[in-house]
PDB file of N, CA and C in Angstrom:
ATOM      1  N   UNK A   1       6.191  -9.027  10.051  1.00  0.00           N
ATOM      2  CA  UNK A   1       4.791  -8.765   9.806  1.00  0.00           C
ATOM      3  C   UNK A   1       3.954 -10.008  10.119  1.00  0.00           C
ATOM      4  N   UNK A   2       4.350 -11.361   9.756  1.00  0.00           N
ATOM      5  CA  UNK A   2       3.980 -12.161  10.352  1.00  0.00           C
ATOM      6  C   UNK A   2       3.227 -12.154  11.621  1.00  0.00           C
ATOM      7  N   UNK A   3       3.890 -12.072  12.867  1.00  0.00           N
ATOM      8  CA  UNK A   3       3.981 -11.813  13.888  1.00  0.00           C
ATOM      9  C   UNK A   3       3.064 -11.144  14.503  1.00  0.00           C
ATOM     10  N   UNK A   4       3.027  -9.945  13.417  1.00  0.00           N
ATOM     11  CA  UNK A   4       1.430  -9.050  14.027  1.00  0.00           C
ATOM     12  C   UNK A   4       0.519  -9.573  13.701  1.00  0.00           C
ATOM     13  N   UNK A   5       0.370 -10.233  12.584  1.00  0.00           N
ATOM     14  CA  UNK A   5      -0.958 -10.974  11.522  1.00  0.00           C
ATOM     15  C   UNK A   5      -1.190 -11.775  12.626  1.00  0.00           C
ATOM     16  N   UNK A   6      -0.593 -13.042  12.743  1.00  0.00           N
ATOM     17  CA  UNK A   6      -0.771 -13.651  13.981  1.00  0.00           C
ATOM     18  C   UNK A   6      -1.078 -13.398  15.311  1.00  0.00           C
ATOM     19  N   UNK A   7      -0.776 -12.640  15.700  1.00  0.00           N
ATOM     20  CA  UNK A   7      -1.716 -11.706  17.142  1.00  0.00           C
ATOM     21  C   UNK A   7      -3.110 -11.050  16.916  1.00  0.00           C
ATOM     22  N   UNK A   8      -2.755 -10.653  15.296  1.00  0.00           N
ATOM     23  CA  UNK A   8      -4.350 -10.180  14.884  1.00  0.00           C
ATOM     24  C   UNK A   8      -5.128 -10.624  14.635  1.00  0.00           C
ATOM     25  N   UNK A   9      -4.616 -11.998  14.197  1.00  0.00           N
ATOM     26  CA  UNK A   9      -5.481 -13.306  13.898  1.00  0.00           C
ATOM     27  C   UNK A   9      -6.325 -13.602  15.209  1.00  0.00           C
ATOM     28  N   UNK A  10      -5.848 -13.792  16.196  1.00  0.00           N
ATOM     29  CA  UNK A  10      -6.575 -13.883  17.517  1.00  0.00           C
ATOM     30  C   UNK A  10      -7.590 -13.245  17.678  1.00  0.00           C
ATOM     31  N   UNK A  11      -7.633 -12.304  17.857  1.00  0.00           N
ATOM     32  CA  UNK A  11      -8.789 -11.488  17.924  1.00  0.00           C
ATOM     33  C   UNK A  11      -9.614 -11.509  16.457  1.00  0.00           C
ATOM     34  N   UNK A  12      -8.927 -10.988  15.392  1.00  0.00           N
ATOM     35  CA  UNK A  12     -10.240 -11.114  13.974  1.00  0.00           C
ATOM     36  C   UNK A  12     -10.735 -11.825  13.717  1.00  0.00           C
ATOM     37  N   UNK A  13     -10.206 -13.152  13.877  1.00  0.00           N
ATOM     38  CA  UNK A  13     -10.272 -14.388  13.214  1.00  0.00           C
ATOM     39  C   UNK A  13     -12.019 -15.192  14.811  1.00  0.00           C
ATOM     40  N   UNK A  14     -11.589 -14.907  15.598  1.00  0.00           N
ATOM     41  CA  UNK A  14     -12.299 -15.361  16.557  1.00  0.00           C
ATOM     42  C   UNK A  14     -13.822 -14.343  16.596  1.00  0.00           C
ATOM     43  N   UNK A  15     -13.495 -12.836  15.987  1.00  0.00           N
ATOM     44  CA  UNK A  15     -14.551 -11.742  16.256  1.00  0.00           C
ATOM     45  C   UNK A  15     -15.295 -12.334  14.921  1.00  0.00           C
ATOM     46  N   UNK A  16     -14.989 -12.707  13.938  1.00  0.00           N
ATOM     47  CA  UNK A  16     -15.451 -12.862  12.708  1.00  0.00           C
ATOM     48  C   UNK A  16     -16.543 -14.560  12.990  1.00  0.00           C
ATOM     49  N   UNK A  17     -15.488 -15.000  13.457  1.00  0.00           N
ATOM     50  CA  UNK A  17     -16.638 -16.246  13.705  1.00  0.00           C
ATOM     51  C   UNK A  17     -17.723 -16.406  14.490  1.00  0.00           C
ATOM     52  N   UNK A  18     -17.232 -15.699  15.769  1.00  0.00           N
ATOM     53  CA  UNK A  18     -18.609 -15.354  16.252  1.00  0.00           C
ATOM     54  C   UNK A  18     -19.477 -14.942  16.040  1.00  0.00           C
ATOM     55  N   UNK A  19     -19.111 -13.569  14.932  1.00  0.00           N
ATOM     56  CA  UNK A  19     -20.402 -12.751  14.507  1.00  0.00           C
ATOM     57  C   UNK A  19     -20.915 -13.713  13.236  1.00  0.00           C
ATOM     58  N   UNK A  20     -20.602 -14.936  12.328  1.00  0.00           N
ATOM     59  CA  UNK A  20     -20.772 -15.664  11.366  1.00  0.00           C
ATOM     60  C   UNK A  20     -22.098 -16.645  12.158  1.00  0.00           C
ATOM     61  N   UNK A  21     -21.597 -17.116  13.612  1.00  0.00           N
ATOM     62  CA  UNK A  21     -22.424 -17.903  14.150  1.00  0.00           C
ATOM     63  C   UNK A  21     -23.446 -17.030  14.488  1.00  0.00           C
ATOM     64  N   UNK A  22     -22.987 -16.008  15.284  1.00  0.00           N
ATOM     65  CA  UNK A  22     -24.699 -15.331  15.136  1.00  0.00           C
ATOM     66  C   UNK A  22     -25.278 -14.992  14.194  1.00  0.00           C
ATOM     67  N   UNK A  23     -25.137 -14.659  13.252  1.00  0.00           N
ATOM     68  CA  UNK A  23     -25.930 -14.774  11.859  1.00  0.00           C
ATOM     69  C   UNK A  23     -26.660 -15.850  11.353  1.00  0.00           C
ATOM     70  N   UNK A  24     -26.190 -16.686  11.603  1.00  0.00           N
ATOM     71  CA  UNK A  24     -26.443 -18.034  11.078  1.00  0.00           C
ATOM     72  C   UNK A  24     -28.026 -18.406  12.392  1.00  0.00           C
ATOM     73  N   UNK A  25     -27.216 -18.293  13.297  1.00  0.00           N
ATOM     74  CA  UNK A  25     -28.218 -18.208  14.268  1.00  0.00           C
ATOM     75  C   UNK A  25     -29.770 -17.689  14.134  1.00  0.00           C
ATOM     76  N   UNK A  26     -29.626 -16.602  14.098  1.00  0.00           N
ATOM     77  CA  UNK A  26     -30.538 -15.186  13.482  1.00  0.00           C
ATOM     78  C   UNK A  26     -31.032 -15.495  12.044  1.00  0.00           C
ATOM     79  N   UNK A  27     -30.524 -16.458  11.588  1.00  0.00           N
ATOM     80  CA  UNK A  27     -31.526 -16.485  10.198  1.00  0.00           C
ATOM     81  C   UNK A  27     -32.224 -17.744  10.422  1.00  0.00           C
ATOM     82  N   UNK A  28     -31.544 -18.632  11.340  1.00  0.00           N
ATOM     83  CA  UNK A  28     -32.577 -19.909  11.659  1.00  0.00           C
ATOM     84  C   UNK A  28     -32.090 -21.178  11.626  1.00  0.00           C
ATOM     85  N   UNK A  29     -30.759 -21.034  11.016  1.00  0.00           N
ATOM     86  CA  UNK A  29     -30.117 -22.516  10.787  1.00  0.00           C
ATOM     87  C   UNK A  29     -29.404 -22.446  12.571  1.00  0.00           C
ATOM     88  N   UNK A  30     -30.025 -23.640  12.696  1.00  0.00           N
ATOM     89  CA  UNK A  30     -29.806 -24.189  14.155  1.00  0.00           C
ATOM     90  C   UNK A  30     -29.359 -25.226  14.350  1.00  0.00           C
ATOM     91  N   UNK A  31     -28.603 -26.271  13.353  1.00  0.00           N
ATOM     92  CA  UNK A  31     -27.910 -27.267  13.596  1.00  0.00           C
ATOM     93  C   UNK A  31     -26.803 -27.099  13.772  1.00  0.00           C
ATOM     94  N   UNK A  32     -26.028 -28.235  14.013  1.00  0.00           N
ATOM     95  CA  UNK A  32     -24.643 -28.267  14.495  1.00  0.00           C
ATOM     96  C   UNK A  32     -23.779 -28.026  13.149  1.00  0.00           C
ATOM     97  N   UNK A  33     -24.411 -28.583  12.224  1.00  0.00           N
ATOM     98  CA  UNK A  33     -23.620 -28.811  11.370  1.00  0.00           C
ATOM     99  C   UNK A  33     -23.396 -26.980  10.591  1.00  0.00           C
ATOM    100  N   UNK A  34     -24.679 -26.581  10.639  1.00  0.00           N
ATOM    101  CA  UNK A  34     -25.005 -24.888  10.058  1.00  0.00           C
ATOM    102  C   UNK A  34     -23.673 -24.383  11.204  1.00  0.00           C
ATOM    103  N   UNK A  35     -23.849 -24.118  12.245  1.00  0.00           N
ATOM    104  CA  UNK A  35     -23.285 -23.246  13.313  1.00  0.00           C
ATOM    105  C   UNK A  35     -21.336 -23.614  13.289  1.00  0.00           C
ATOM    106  N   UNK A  36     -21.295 -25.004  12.852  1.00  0.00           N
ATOM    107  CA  UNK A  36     -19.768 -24.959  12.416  1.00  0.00           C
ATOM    108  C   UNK A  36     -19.390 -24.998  11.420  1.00  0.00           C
ATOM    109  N   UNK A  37     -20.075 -24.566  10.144  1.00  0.00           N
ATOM    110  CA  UNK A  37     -19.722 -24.375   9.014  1.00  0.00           C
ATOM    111  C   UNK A  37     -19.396 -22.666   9.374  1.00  0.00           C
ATOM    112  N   UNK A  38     -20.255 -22.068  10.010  1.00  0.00           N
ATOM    113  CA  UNK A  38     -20.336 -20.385  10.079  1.00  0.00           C
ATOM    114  C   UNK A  38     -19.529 -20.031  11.145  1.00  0.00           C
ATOM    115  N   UNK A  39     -18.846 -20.985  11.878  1.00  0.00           N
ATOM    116  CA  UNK A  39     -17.530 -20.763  13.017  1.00  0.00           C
ATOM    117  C   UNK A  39     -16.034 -20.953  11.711  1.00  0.00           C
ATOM    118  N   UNK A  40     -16.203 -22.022  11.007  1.00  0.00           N
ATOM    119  CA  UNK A  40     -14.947 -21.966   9.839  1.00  0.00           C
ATOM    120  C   UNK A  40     -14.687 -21.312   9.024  1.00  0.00           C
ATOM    121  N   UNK A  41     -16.041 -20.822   8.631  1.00  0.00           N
ATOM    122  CA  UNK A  41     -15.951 -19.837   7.422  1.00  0.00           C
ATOM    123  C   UNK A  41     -15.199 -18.656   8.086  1.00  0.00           C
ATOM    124  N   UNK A  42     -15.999 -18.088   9.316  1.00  0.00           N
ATOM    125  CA  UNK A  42     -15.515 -17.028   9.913  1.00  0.00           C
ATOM    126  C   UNK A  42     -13.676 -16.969  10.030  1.00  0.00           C
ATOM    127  N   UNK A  43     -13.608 -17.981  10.629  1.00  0.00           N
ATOM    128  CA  UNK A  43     -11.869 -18.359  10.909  1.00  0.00           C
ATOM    129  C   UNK A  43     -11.219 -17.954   9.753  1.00  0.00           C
ATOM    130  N   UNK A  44     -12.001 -19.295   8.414  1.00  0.00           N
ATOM    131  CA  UNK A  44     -10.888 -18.391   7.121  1.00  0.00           C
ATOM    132  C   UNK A  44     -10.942 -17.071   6.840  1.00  0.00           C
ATOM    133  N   UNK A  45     -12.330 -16.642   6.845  1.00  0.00           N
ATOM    134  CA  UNK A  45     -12.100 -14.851   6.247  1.00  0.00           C
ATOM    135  C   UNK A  45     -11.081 -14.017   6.975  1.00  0.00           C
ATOM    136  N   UNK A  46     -11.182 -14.902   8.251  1.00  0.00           N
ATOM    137  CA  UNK A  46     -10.195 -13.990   9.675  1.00  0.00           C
ATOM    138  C   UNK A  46      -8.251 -14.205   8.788  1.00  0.00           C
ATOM    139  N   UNK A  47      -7.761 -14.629   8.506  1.00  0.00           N
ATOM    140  CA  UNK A  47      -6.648 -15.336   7.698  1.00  0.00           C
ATOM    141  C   UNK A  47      -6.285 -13.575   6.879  1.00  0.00           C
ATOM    142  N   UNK A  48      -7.579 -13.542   5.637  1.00  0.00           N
ATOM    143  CA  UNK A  48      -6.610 -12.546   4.963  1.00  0.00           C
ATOM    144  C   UNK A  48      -7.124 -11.118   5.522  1.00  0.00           C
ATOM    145  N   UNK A  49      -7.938 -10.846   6.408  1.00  0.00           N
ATOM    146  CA  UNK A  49      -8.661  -9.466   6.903  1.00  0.00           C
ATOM    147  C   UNK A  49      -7.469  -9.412   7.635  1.00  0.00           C
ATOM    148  N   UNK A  50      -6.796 -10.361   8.963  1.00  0.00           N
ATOM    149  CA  UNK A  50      -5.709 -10.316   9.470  1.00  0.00           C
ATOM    150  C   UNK A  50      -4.157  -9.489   8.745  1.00  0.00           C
ATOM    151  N   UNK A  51      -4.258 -10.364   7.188  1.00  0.00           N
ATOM    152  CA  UNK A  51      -2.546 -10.433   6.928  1.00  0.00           C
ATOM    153  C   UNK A  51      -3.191  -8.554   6.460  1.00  0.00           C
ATOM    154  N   UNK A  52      -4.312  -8.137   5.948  1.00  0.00           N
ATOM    155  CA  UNK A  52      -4.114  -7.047   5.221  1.00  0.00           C
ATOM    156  C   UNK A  52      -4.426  -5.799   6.829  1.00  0.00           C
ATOM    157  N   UNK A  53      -5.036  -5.978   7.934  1.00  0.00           N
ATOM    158  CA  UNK A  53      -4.519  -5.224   8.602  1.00  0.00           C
ATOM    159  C   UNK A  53      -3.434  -4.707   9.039  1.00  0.00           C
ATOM    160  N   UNK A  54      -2.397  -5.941   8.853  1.00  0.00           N
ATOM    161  CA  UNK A  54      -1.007  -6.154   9.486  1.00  0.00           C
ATOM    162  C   UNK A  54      -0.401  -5.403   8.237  1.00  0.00           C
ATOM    163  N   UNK A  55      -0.689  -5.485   7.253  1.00  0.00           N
ATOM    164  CA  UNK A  55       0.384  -4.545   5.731  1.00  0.00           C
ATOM    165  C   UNK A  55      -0.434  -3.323   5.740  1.00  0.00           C
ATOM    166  N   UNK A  56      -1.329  -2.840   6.520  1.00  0.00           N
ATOM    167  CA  UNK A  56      -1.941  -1.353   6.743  1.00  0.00           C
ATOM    168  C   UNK A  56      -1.055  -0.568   7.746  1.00  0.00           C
ATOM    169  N   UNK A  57      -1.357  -1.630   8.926  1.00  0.00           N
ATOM    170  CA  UNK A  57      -0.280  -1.141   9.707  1.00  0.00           C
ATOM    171  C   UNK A  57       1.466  -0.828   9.730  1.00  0.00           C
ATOM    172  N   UNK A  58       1.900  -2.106   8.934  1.00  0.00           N
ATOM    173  CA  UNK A  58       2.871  -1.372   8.877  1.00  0.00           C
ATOM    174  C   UNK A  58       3.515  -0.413   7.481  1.00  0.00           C
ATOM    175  N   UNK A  59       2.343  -0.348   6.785  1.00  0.00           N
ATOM    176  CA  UNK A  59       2.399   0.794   5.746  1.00  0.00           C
ATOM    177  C   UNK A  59       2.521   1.828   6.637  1.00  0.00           C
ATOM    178  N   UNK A  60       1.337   2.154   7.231  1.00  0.00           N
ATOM    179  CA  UNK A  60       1.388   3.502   8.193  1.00  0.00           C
ATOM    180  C   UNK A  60       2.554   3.602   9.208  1.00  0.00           C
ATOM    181  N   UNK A  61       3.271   2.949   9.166  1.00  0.00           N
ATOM    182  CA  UNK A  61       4.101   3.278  10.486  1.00  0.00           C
ATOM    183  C   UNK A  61       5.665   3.367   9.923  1.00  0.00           C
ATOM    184  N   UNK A  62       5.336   3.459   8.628  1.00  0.00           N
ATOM    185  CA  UNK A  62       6.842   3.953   7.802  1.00  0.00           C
ATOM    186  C   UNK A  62       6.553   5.102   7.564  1.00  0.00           C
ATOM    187  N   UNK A  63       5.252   6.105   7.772  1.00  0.00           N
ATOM    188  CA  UNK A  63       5.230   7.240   7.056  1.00  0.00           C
ATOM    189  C   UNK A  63       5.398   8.030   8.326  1.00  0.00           C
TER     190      UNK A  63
END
């Protein structure tokens, strides 16, 4: 399960930060420092949205 988390991480973890920076964007904080706080944050949330897609998936794929 690992394994998938980690492939899923790629993509969630990267979709999440981007959409964190555009937000951040869109509300007005325009420094460097705003725009990589809202690229990290994104990354961590990407961590457990990842591990719990990966235990959805393979919930569903025992039934």
């Amino acid at each position: 399960m690992l394994r998938l988390a980690s492939m899923l991480y790629s993509l969630i973890g990267s979709s999440l930060a981007g959409a964190c920076v555009i937000a951040v964007l869109v509300a007005g904080f325009v420094s460097v420092q705003a725009i990589l706080l809202a690229a990290a944050a994104g990354a961590l949330l990407g961590l457990p949205v990842a591990w719990l897609v990966a235990r959805q998936l393979y919930k569903n794929a025992a039934h």
